[in-house]
XYZ file of C-alpha atoms in Angstrom:
750
model
C -6.441 -39.935 10.096
C -8.551 -37.101 8.244
C -8.713 -36.059 12.000
C -5.367 -35.639 12.833
C -4.405 -34.291 9.207
C -6.643 -31.330 10.307
C -6.140 -30.971 13.384
C -2.000 -30.052 12.236
C -3.287 -27.764 9.364
C -5.009 -25.905 12.313
C -2.094 -25.579 14.464
C 0.105 -24.314 11.240
C -2.885 -21.883 10.438
C -2.341 -20.620 13.869
C 1.419 -20.556 13.752
C 1.403 -18.811 10.564
C -1.102 -16.368 10.877
C 0.435 -13.856 12.521
C 3.170 -14.004 10.057
C 0.731 -13.790 7.007
C 1.634 -10.506 5.857
C 5.510 -11.156 5.919
C 4.651 -14.559 3.988
C 2.603 -13.195 1.622
C 3.908 -9.838 0.939
C 7.572 -10.867 1.157
C 7.613 -13.200 -2.081
C 4.925 -10.906 -4.269
C 7.195 -7.846 -3.878
C 10.186 -9.732 -4.335
C 8.581 -11.609 -7.706
C 7.140 -8.403 -8.734
C 10.780 -6.827 -9.141
C 12.195 -9.540 -10.792
C 9.752 -8.845 -13.838
C 10.467 -5.785 -13.478
C 14.088 -5.946 -13.622
C 14.012 -9.350 -16.165
C 11.903 -6.926 -18.088
C 14.565 -4.748 -18.390
C 12.365 -1.420 -16.710
C 15.394 -0.977 -13.797
C 18.743 -1.301 -16.334
C 17.999 2.485 -16.825
C 17.998 3.330 -13.440
C 20.570 0.787 -12.310
C 23.265 2.092 -14.942
C 22.187 5.841 -13.394
C 23.752 4.683 -9.651
C 26.554 2.741 -11.557
C 27.772 6.166 -12.938
C 26.992 8.343 -9.577
C 28.889 5.754 -7.767
C 32.041 5.591 -10.185
C 32.074 9.485 -9.729
C 32.385 9.070 -5.900
C 34.795 6.796 -5.609
C 37.647 8.820 -3.836
C 40.261 10.629 -5.959
C 43.417 9.136 -7.018
C 46.474 10.607 -8.244
C 46.987 10.541 -12.137
C 48.343 6.931 -12.699
C 51.380 7.669 -14.161
C 52.089 3.875 -15.791
C 49.899 5.466 -18.620
C 50.388 8.207 -20.750
C 48.232 9.707 -23.528
C 50.101 11.553 -26.544
C 47.122 13.239 -27.390
C 46.717 15.160 -30.536
C 45.104 18.338 -30.286
C 43.036 20.695 -32.719
C 46.325 22.843 -31.612
C 49.045 20.583 -32.846
C 47.321 20.485 -36.485
C 47.307 23.900 -36.570
C 50.656 24.086 -35.980
C 51.302 21.441 -38.256
C 49.276 22.783 -40.833
C 47.465 19.563 -41.170
C 44.491 18.116 -41.026
C 46.427 14.843 -40.411
C 49.116 14.122 -39.055
C 51.301 12.854 -42.423
C 52.822 9.393 -42.634
C 56.474 11.465 -42.239
C 55.060 13.031 -39.223
C 53.329 10.147 -37.354
C 56.958 7.818 -38.041
C 58.936 10.804 -36.343
C 56.602 10.657 -33.354
C 56.585 7.122 -32.903
C 60.410 7.001 -32.897
C 60.435 9.972 -31.067
C 58.849 7.883 -28.452
C 60.383 4.628 -29.290
C 63.593 6.470 -27.838
C 62.237 6.588 -24.623
C 61.901 2.839 -24.129
C 58.034 2.711 -23.373
C 56.753 -0.633 -22.843
C 54.284 -0.728 -25.416
C 52.622 2.130 -27.520
C 49.429 2.102 -28.972
C 48.652 3.325 -31.754
C 44.490 5.036 -31.794
C 44.642 5.757 -35.214
C 42.771 4.156 -38.058
C 45.841 3.951 -40.834
C 44.506 1.230 -43.201
C 45.368 3.434 -46.244
C 48.813 5.226 -46.700
C 48.996 9.150 -46.131
C 51.641 10.357 -48.216
C 54.322 11.770 -47.761
C 56.619 9.303 -46.185
C 54.686 6.008 -46.107
C 57.670 3.808 -46.422
C 58.939 5.611 -43.573
C 56.546 4.442 -41.737
C 56.161 0.950 -42.751
C 60.012 0.997 -41.334
C 59.333 2.246 -37.923
C 56.582 -0.192 -37.970
C 58.577 -3.362 -38.861
C 61.397 -1.942 -36.138
C 58.856 -1.015 -33.281
C 58.029 -4.676 -31.782
C 55.630 -2.954 -28.734
C 53.831 -0.710 -31.168
C 50.059 -1.663 -31.338
C 47.774 -0.325 -34.257
C 44.173 -0.926 -34.556
C 41.251 -2.502 -36.517
C 37.380 -1.520 -36.238
C 36.726 -5.871 -35.854
C 32.448 -5.602 -35.758
C 29.915 -3.397 -37.957
C 28.493 -0.916 -35.616
C 24.771 0.235 -36.754
C 26.307 2.090 -40.142
C 29.777 2.082 -39.731
C 32.027 -0.791 -41.366
C 34.660 -2.539 -39.595
C 37.970 -1.218 -41.066
C 40.827 -3.098 -41.428
C 44.211 -2.461 -39.638
C 47.620 -0.941 -41.624
C 48.771 -3.896 -43.703
C 52.613 -4.025 -42.276
C 51.129 -4.526 -38.082
C 48.545 -7.228 -39.424
C 51.331 -9.188 -40.960
C 53.081 -8.443 -37.789
C 50.681 -9.464 -35.384
C 50.570 -6.310 -34.107
C 47.165 -4.584 -33.772
C 44.104 -5.193 -31.350
C 40.696 -3.970 -31.699
C 39.510 -0.390 -31.305
C 35.897 -1.360 -30.654
C 34.184 -0.176 -27.195
C 30.805 -1.290 -26.700
C 28.334 1.413 -25.909
C 25.057 1.553 -23.937
C 21.464 2.161 -25.072
C 22.337 5.933 -23.681
C 25.816 6.097 -25.258
C 28.023 5.973 -22.471
C 31.178 3.162 -21.999
C 30.717 1.453 -18.934
C 32.494 -2.080 -20.898
C 35.602 -3.152 -21.895
C 36.431 -5.659 -24.408
C 39.132 -7.734 -23.584
C 39.435 -10.160 -26.973
C 36.710 -10.856 -29.389
C 35.267 -12.269 -32.259
C 35.894 -9.912 -35.866
C 33.454 -9.779 -39.051
C 35.755 -12.411 -40.440
C 35.798 -15.083 -37.688
C 39.592 -14.010 -36.542
C 39.644 -13.945 -32.374
C 41.329 -10.194 -31.536
C 42.424 -9.001 -28.109
C 41.165 -5.277 -27.134
C 43.549 -2.428 -27.489
C 43.646 -2.095 -23.482
C 43.832 -5.347 -23.000
C 46.935 -5.852 -25.998
C 48.619 -3.493 -24.235
C 48.611 -4.225 -20.714
C 49.710 -7.602 -21.373
C 52.553 -5.894 -22.919
C 53.245 -4.146 -19.833
C 52.713 -6.794 -17.480
C 54.758 -9.215 -19.776
C 57.856 -6.759 -19.089
C 57.363 -7.412 -15.256
C 56.939 -11.271 -15.710
C 53.532 -11.605 -15.398
C 51.855 -13.054 -18.314
C 48.172 -14.150 -18.591
C 46.020 -17.179 -18.100
C 42.999 -18.275 -16.903
C 40.655 -20.602 -15.002
C 39.228 -23.692 -15.346
C 35.946 -25.197 -16.838
C 33.788 -24.565 -17.219
C 34.129 -20.438 -17.034
C 37.991 -20.038 -18.852
C 38.485 -16.781 -17.354
C 41.233 -14.433 -17.931
C 43.579 -14.191 -14.856
C 46.649 -12.978 -13.939
C 48.356 -14.124 -11.559
C 45.578 -14.768 -8.638
C 43.357 -11.820 -10.233
C 40.954 -12.845 -12.153
C 38.465 -10.837 -14.756
C 35.296 -12.291 -15.000
C 33.285 -11.585 -18.354
C 29.952 -9.893 -18.595
C 26.768 -12.206 -18.546
C 23.298 -11.463 -20.102
C 22.231 -10.257 -16.162
C 25.267 -9.368 -14.312
C 25.089 -6.228 -12.202
C 22.318 -4.299 -13.091
C 22.311 -5.124 -16.962
C 19.532 -7.186 -17.740
C 19.615 -8.867 -21.719
C 23.116 -8.187 -21.942
C 24.759 -8.210 -25.508
C 27.770 -10.533 -24.259
C 29.272 -11.140 -27.113
C 33.360 -10.877 -27.432
C 34.986 -10.910 -23.498
C 33.369 -7.835 -22.156
C 34.529 -6.498 -18.368
C 33.393 -3.938 -16.618
C 35.090 -0.674 -16.838
C 36.462 0.098 -13.723
C 37.361 3.933 -14.620
C 40.294 5.547 -12.748
C 38.923 7.996 -9.878
C 39.957 11.852 -10.717
C 38.082 14.621 -10.238
C 35.957 16.262 -13.709
C 38.490 18.764 -14.459
C 41.769 16.707 -14.456
C 43.037 14.413 -15.925
C 43.140 11.004 -14.771
C 46.560 10.507 -16.740
C 49.516 12.229 -17.789
C 48.954 13.988 -21.373
C 51.401 15.635 -23.506
C 51.279 16.871 -26.304
C 51.933 15.662 -30.176
C 53.805 19.231 -31.253
C 55.834 18.856 -28.189
C 57.140 15.974 -28.134
C 58.147 16.529 -32.023
C 60.296 18.640 -30.756
C 61.739 17.231 -28.050
C 60.299 18.991 -25.115
C 59.808 15.900 -23.056
C 61.402 14.894 -20.106
C 63.411 11.574 -21.068
C 61.675 9.612 -18.011
C 58.139 10.721 -19.150
C 58.069 7.744 -21.564
C 60.035 4.985 -19.917
C 58.797 1.897 -19.019
C 54.986 3.037 -19.576
C 51.944 2.513 -21.290
C 51.942 5.238 -24.492
C 48.419 6.262 -25.998
C 48.463 8.382 -29.277
C 45.417 9.027 -29.948
C 43.071 12.101 -31.310
C 42.031 14.654 -28.589
C 40.629 17.026 -30.959
C 37.303 17.145 -31.156
C 36.970 18.051 -35.231
C 38.113 14.604 -35.867
C 34.535 13.138 -33.421
C 37.043 10.260 -31.793
C 34.262 11.038 -28.233
C 33.240 8.585 -26.665
C 30.524 8.986 -23.122
C 31.750 7.578 -20.115
C 30.334 7.931 -16.371
C 32.222 11.596 -15.660
C 30.245 12.668 -18.894
C 27.522 13.544 -17.181
C 25.900 14.133 -13.568
C 22.281 13.537 -12.045
C 21.991 17.274 -13.156
C 23.756 18.336 -16.319
C 25.716 16.598 -18.750
C 29.271 17.045 -19.517
C 31.544 16.890 -22.326
C 32.025 13.645 -23.831
C 35.703 12.386 -23.778
C 38.143 11.006 -26.048
C 38.107 7.997 -27.237
C 41.824 7.157 -26.195
C 41.018 8.046 -22.701
C 38.816 4.555 -23.043
C 41.201 2.751 -23.691
C 43.636 4.478 -20.821
C 40.991 3.517 -18.604
C 40.661 0.021 -19.470
C 44.746 -0.612 -19.545
C 45.035 1.066 -16.471
C 42.194 -0.982 -14.870
C 44.111 -4.441 -16.166
C 47.394 -3.449 -15.205
C 46.001 -2.700 -11.520
C 44.620 -5.203 -11.023
C 47.048 -7.667 -11.755
C 49.551 -5.884 -9.502
C 46.687 -6.456 -6.872
C 46.201 -2.549 -6.610
C 42.495 -2.054 -7.231
C 40.612 -5.567 -7.607
C 38.190 -5.578 -11.001
C 34.711 -4.865 -10.923
C 32.801 -8.010 -10.444
C 28.993 -8.913 -9.679
C 27.388 -11.955 -8.316
C 25.650 -14.594 -9.489
C 22.111 -14.427 -10.774
C 20.916 -16.898 -7.624
C 22.982 -14.804 -4.895
C 21.670 -11.365 -6.395
C 17.905 -13.091 -6.069
C 18.795 -13.835 -2.455
C 19.870 -10.282 -2.048
C 16.856 -8.686 -3.073
C 14.783 -11.017 -1.460
C 16.724 -10.535 1.504
C 15.950 -7.133 2.100
C 12.667 -7.442 0.882
C 11.796 -9.560 3.987
C 14.077 -6.988 6.069
C 11.760 -4.369 4.885
C 8.529 -6.618 4.947
C 9.342 -7.944 8.566
C 10.003 -3.662 9.864
C 6.649 -2.934 8.227
C 4.729 -5.693 9.580
C 5.883 -5.463 13.117
C 4.781 -1.225 12.917
C 1.269 -1.725 12.349
C 0.012 -2.143 15.978
C 1.063 0.406 17.299
C 1.831 0.707 21.138
C 0.888 4.720 21.027
C -0.188 6.431 17.950
C 3.015 8.493 17.017
C 5.698 6.395 18.509
C 5.917 3.380 16.844
C 5.224 4.401 13.057
C 8.269 6.890 13.603
C 10.524 4.298 14.842
C 9.265 2.212 11.679
C 9.714 4.636 9.197
C 13.189 5.504 11.170
C 14.433 1.998 10.747
C 13.354 1.647 6.862
C 15.346 4.433 6.393
C 17.617 3.300 8.019
C 17.670 0.079 6.067
C 17.678 1.988 2.994
C 20.597 3.838 4.018
C 22.631 0.790 4.829
C 21.610 -0.616 1.809
C 23.105 2.357 -0.088
C 26.322 2.799 1.867
C 26.691 -1.104 1.682
C 26.388 -0.691 -2.018
C 28.767 2.275 -2.371
C 31.148 0.578 0.078
C 31.083 -3.082 -1.645
C 31.768 -0.771 -5.452
C 34.764 0.421 -4.045
C 35.589 -2.853 -2.739
C 35.102 -4.464 -6.648
C 31.995 -5.614 -6.370
C 28.752 -4.155 -8.142
C 25.624 -5.268 -6.540
C 22.318 -4.553 -7.562
C 20.697 -1.267 -5.904
C 17.652 -0.181 -7.435
C 16.032 -3.873 -6.671
C 16.925 -3.876 -3.417
C 15.429 -0.266 -3.012
C 12.191 -1.124 -4.820
C 11.765 -4.055 -2.596
C 11.963 -2.096 0.304
C 9.482 0.448 -0.722
C 7.013 -2.129 -2.170
C 7.252 -4.170 1.218
C 6.520 -1.073 3.185
C 3.880 -0.048 0.354
C 2.407 -3.338 0.116
C 2.129 -3.669 3.690
C 0.513 -0.392 4.138
C -1.503 -1.228 1.347
C -2.969 -4.337 3.235
C -3.243 -2.498 6.051
C -5.080 -0.135 4.367
C -7.303 -2.650 2.813
C -8.249 -4.212 6.653
C -8.910 -1.139 8.083
C -11.565 -0.436 5.019
C -12.659 -3.871 6.093
C -12.586 -3.175 10.242
C -14.599 0.017 9.135
C -17.039 -1.685 6.664
C -17.692 -4.192 10.004
C -17.216 -1.739 12.000
C -19.906 0.433 10.343
C -22.266 -2.473 11.111
C -22.381 -1.597 14.601
C -21.607 2.460 14.415
C -22.649 4.437 11.703
C -20.172 5.844 9.097
C -20.277 9.157 11.146
C -18.944 7.779 14.193
C -16.187 5.678 12.424
C -15.429 8.803 10.673
C -14.997 10.778 13.916
C -13.316 7.818 15.894
C -10.430 7.200 12.434
C -10.378 10.714 11.215
C -10.680 13.761 13.542
C -6.774 13.943 15.938
C -9.186 13.742 19.211
C -11.329 10.544 18.101
C -9.961 8.430 19.985
C -9.430 10.474 23.330
C -11.481 9.305 26.162
C -14.413 12.011 26.954
C -17.018 13.998 25.410
C -19.187 17.057 24.413
C -22.541 18.242 24.517
C -24.545 18.392 22.193
C -28.224 18.492 21.276
C -29.818 15.574 20.005
C -33.122 14.226 19.218
C -33.064 10.344 20.636
C -35.456 7.701 19.315
C -36.260 5.044 20.599
C -38.082 2.013 19.669
C -38.828 -1.548 20.614
C -41.162 -4.721 20.098
C -43.773 -5.174 22.417
C -43.948 -8.180 24.063
C -40.793 -9.868 22.661
C -40.319 -11.537 25.919
C -42.683 -13.433 25.563
C -41.749 -14.119 21.547
C -38.574 -15.220 23.130
C -40.129 -17.754 25.157
C -42.078 -19.441 22.879
C -39.471 -19.632 20.106
C -36.091 -21.398 19.774
C -32.906 -19.398 20.114
C -32.136 -19.441 16.327
C -35.844 -18.394 14.772
C -35.642 -15.786 17.828
C -32.048 -14.374 16.318
C -33.773 -14.998 12.758
C -36.372 -12.791 13.771
C -34.456 -9.877 15.098
C -31.878 -10.215 11.774
C -34.920 -9.396 9.862
C -37.071 -6.619 11.917
C -33.400 -4.729 12.609
C -32.156 -5.360 8.416
C -35.502 -3.586 7.677
C -35.200 -0.869 10.315
C -31.379 -0.015 9.475
C -32.296 0.555 5.882
C -34.497 3.309 7.017
C -32.901 5.121 9.746
C -29.746 5.315 7.153
C -32.353 6.480 4.923
C -33.291 9.178 6.806
C -29.546 9.740 8.622
C -29.855 8.539 11.584
C -26.956 7.384 13.415
C -27.339 3.665 15.266
C -26.039 4.308 18.853
C -26.745 -0.077 19.667
C -29.262 -2.710 19.898
C -30.391 -3.604 22.990
C -32.049 -6.613 22.301
C -35.130 -5.531 20.781
C -34.521 -2.582 21.031
C -32.731 0.244 18.929
C -31.452 3.465 20.450
C -30.789 5.815 17.093
C -29.606 9.627 17.191
C -30.002 12.681 15.843
C -27.626 15.192 15.710
C -24.291 13.202 16.782
C -21.910 13.060 15.606
C -22.868 15.687 13.541
C -25.687 18.059 13.527
C -28.060 19.158 11.618
C -30.158 21.694 11.934
C -33.372 19.318 10.756
C -32.422 17.068 13.654
C -36.049 16.990 15.034
C -37.941 16.241 12.267
C -35.792 13.978 10.588
C -35.893 11.660 14.049
C -40.596 12.138 13.408
C -40.113 11.547 9.970
C -37.712 7.783 10.713
C -39.868 6.946 13.110
C -42.944 7.105 11.452
C -41.391 5.752 8.277
C -39.930 2.473 10.773
C -43.778 1.967 11.672
C -44.738 2.331 7.704
C -42.303 -0.788 6.990
C -43.541 -2.891 9.726
C -46.058 -4.330 7.040
C -42.528 -5.021 5.343
C -41.295 -6.839 7.958
C -44.246 -9.361 9.210
C -44.501 -10.187 5.435
C -40.946 -11.844 5.582
C -41.454 -12.740 9.182
C -44.419 -14.928 8.157
C -42.669 -15.890 5.045
C -39.766 -17.743 7.653
C -43.014 -19.211 9.658
C -41.975 -16.786 11.987
C -44.337 -14.397 14.429
C -45.113 -10.941 13.716
C -44.628 -8.287 15.986
C -45.363 -4.839 16.937
C -43.367 -1.637 17.525
C -44.016 1.127 19.559
C -41.074 4.332 19.258
C -40.322 7.484 21.937
C -38.516 10.716 21.094
C -37.022 12.747 22.963
C -34.586 16.356 22.299
C -32.448 17.584 24.388
C -29.335 17.852 24.947
C -26.522 15.233 26.189
C -22.544 14.196 26.569
C -21.479 12.480 23.061
C -18.333 11.075 23.044
C -15.988 8.381 24.040
C -16.294 6.630 27.820
C -14.443 3.776 29.063
C -10.888 3.093 30.354
C -6.933 3.158 28.076
C -8.309 -0.279 27.064
C -11.849 -0.567 26.273
C -13.647 2.285 25.423
C -17.398 3.151 23.701
C -18.623 5.916 21.763
C -21.870 6.658 23.479
C -24.438 9.066 24.553
C -25.033 10.236 28.386
C -27.890 12.072 30.299
C -31.177 12.390 31.666
C -32.288 12.887 28.198
C -31.662 9.633 27.394
C -33.618 8.349 29.928
C -36.627 10.051 29.504
C -36.940 8.547 25.515
C -36.472 5.152 26.886
C -39.974 5.879 29.180
C -41.165 7.106 27.103
C -41.044 4.253 24.630
C -42.516 2.199 27.510
C -45.346 4.032 27.061
C -46.004 3.081 23.678
C -48.098 0.122 22.639
C -47.693 -0.981 19.266
C -47.220 0.782 16.153
C -47.291 4.014 17.999
C -45.040 7.186 18.012
C -44.564 9.077 21.474
C -42.898 12.303 21.076
C -42.294 14.730 23.444
C -42.686 18.626 24.030
C -39.170 19.227 23.485
C -39.058 17.441 19.896
C -42.791 19.229 18.770
C -41.803 22.167 19.158
C -38.195 21.552 17.510
C -40.120 20.261 14.316
C -40.541 23.088 11.602
C -43.019 20.898 8.838
C -46.618 20.236 10.131
C -47.207 17.339 12.473
C -50.824 15.032 12.916
C -51.212 14.606 16.587
C -54.209 12.029 17.712
C -53.563 12.679 21.285
C -51.649 13.573 24.340
C -51.151 12.296 27.659
C -49.474 14.080 30.605
C -47.982 11.132 32.622
C -45.572 11.379 35.592
C -41.905 9.190 34.414
C -39.846 7.161 37.399
C -37.014 9.087 38.297
C -38.465 12.902 36.277
C -39.877 15.473 39.466
C -42.447 16.975 36.834
C -44.949 16.241 34.688
C -44.411 15.041 31.433
C -46.577 15.521 28.095
C -46.778 13.287 25.664
C -47.693 13.575 21.841
C -48.940 10.811 20.124
C -47.881 11.379 16.261
C -49.167 9.981 13.034
C -48.169 11.917 10.460
C -45.841 14.623 9.158
C -46.045 16.869 6.658
C -44.035 18.355 3.685
C -41.354 17.703 2.507
C -42.061 14.131 4.240
C -45.784 13.920 3.805
C -45.748 10.358 5.483
C -48.579 9.561 7.517
C -49.531 6.435 9.731
C -53.216 4.415 8.746
C -55.596 4.034 10.620
C -56.373 0.254 11.293
C -57.924 0.309 14.477
C -60.722 -2.439 14.919
C -64.060 -1.329 16.354
C -64.898 -3.734 19.483
C -66.874 -5.772 19.594
C -69.997 -6.134 22.387
C -69.140 -9.554 24.431
C -72.975 -11.399 25.026
C -70.563 -13.087 28.171
C -68.431 -10.980 29.898
C -65.014 -12.816 30.084
C -63.336 -12.214 33.698
C -60.214 -11.768 34.016
C -57.186 -11.717 36.495
C -55.411 -8.475 35.931
C -51.499 -7.819 37.292
C -49.936 -4.458 37.371
C -46.428 -4.467 35.327
C -43.827 -2.138 37.085
C -40.468 -1.374 35.413
C -40.787 -5.051 33.229
C -41.172 -6.543 36.720
C -44.573 -8.719 37.447
C -45.613 -6.829 40.864
C -47.649 -8.244 43.518
C -50.532 -6.276 42.730
C -53.789 -7.843 41.088
C -57.138 -6.887 40.912
C -60.054 -8.503 39.057
C -61.955 -7.123 35.813
C -64.277 -8.212 32.825
C -63.721 -8.020 29.543
C -66.539 -6.356 28.519
C -65.556 -5.360 24.901
C -62.388 -7.093 22.758
C -61.075 -6.438 19.407
C -58.191 -9.047 18.141
C -55.986 -6.072 19.141
C -57.632 -3.763 22.597
C -60.499 -4.728 24.882
C -62.604 -2.568 27.455
C -62.932 -4.200 30.921
C -64.908 -2.994 34.130
C -62.301 -3.484 36.438
C -62.488 -3.056 40.546
C -59.613 -1.326 40.657
C -58.399 1.779 38.076
C -54.535 1.944 37.437
C -52.670 4.854 35.819
C -52.723 5.444 32.890
C -50.468 3.830 29.868
C -49.935 0.885 32.833
C -48.605 -2.574 31.716
C -50.675 -4.939 32.618
C -51.057 -8.882 32.956
C -54.041 -10.608 31.771
C -54.640 -13.884 32.915
C -57.583 -15.753 31.714
C -59.723 -18.274 34.287
C -59.333 -21.122 31.382
C -55.969 -22.316 30.894
C -54.798 -20.088 27.913
C -51.452 -18.085 28.214
C -51.713 -14.665 29.885
C -52.002 -11.996 27.760
C -49.799 -8.305 27.910
C -51.578 -5.238 27.625
C -51.311 -1.302 28.118
C -53.497 1.282 29.523
C -54.557 3.847 26.353
C -57.685 5.003 28.115
C -59.832 4.973 31.757
C -62.598 6.482 32.716
C -62.500 6.558 36.368
C -65.759 7.299 37.885
C -67.535 4.035 35.459
C -64.384 2.084 36.792
C -63.552 1.387 32.775
C -60.473 1.110 31.126
C -59.499 0.706 27.457
C -56.268 -1.158 27.047
C -54.481 -2.142 23.845
C -52.840 -5.954 23.506
C -49.027 -5.766 22.842
C -48.506 -8.970 22.049
C -51.441 -11.976 21.242
C -50.211 -15.814 21.578
C -51.338 -17.656 18.973
C -54.376 -19.635 21.596
C -55.438 -16.385 22.808
C -56.089 -14.706 19.326
C -58.206 -17.848 18.587
C -59.958 -17.941 21.911
C -60.646 -13.967 21.227
C -61.674 -14.693 17.534
C -64.002 -17.576 18.533
C -65.633 -15.312 21.474
C -65.958 -12.236 18.755
C -67.444 -14.652 16.120
C -70.188 -16.528 18.778
C -71.077 -12.494 19.993
C -71.400 -11.521 16.968
C -73.181 -14.428 15.330
C -75.515 -14.018 18.472
C -76.679 -10.801 17.889
């Protein structure tokens, strides 16, 4: 059962892994955006877009069903009155009433008489049943509620003039009704006037079934705002609030006919000007400060003067009438769960686009395609939201925009993280400099290369094949990891570029990909430091019960081709040239704890070098002889020197016969000869031979007794006496005990 569950889990992980970015990013970004919205951090931007959509609406002709009788500063100056007296107001209402309007809204606070003419005004109030006065129903900051005219209150012809404004002072909402400070339910002025207008046409107010109980006219529902409607967050939605769908108009033109109070009083108005219309009377003089900001009061770049408050009531009345007659739908918003799906859908779409574009087939094409798709998604979102607004729906725009941006940035961030991780992993195989060259240089990934002067360091363990035969693969890997870890630290310290690990060999470049004036001397200093680190390596190996090792290093300086070599499907950053082969040949001549360099490297080094000896060799594949220099130290600023730790050779009382086999190119040849070991130490020996091999030739020494063969390299030869001296490359434990016993026996007899 457990195995079956594990198998199902493994298959599920394998199925989901290609979609991991979408699975993680889409819900995460959605949750973050929802938190930002819930905190109210996006409301300002949403309201700004709402205003812009209002201003972008196609302009409509002025709504002739609503007429505003404005009391301008010019009217007051003409009448020589700071406020219209009761007599003036009574005359004005009678003049309007004579034209048979559907409703008259008196958007003037008139709770106290303003003589002369109060009795006359009361009579007009009582004889005008379609006249609606106003009251300020709720406290607004320091402004206390204001009572309506007593007569109109008695007749039930009173509405609330309260207009809720947002934090930026803009009126985007209107009240159909509200609860006054005294607990009474009061209709909003626009709602009251629209109801009178529609009632004359046989359209009455109704409500939807529970639980909404929304107001409706015929089949048109006017949904109330909730705390999270549209772009609002934690909205104070007390009363019955709706979004005001402002009648579209140009900034320099009014959306409704405007007539002057003086023109009405003096009879300069056409008989049909007010007939069967909603007439609103209100101040347009700025001195009375009945001003309100609307979406038309500002643009993206500038702020324009506020508009008289009577215009806001006119817009609301016009909106209700147009909605009831089926001309323009009221502004609505989706329920919260649908807005959540709207955000999640756009975020997921952007995540899919970004995630699918993470593996470019070409360097630019798909990345530009992904950017184009994201820009197309943004354009589709903006156009779709604008189109929905024109159809009467206020859909959230800022959260999906942030979702798209957040999804793209999230995937980009993930890819950047993965790139950094891959770069870190990649840097374990090639140096940071090579990674930077490949990833950050425009032509870094192109096939081909360039010629550069480099110093090539090649190191190799002596007798590693014998160690591999005697120990398990796990032990060999553990040994190599300890060795390579220590060597890598030293190489990085001296700025070398590890080109590759070749089994137990290390190929290091100084001068590629970045060339420096001191490449050669850093290579030599690094080689000596690597040899000085070997005791530390062997201490760790002994602690892990692994055999100790010795390393030889060869260095050559010359011109090579550096770059990417391979095919479009697989390529490798490397170096090519005969100087690489020569460096490898030089390394093959080394014994343990030795550093051999070529003449080109010697002449390129400025600090003084300590050279204990030099030899001339004829490497295979090269026509001319090559002089090698055994370096044991380098001067300032490095000041490194190898210790002299060669043991003296002990004269054997009884020579040890051995069978010598020459090794060519790491292969055991058929060329054999006999010899005797006459002097020996734990790491070297002197042999009397019947055949004198070449200097630095590798030999296999087979003992007569059943011991493991010993491998050595010829370091000194004396052809006339047929004597050679060899350096052991690796000494098996049983052979080491045999040598120590022979040394002890000879020393004790002496």
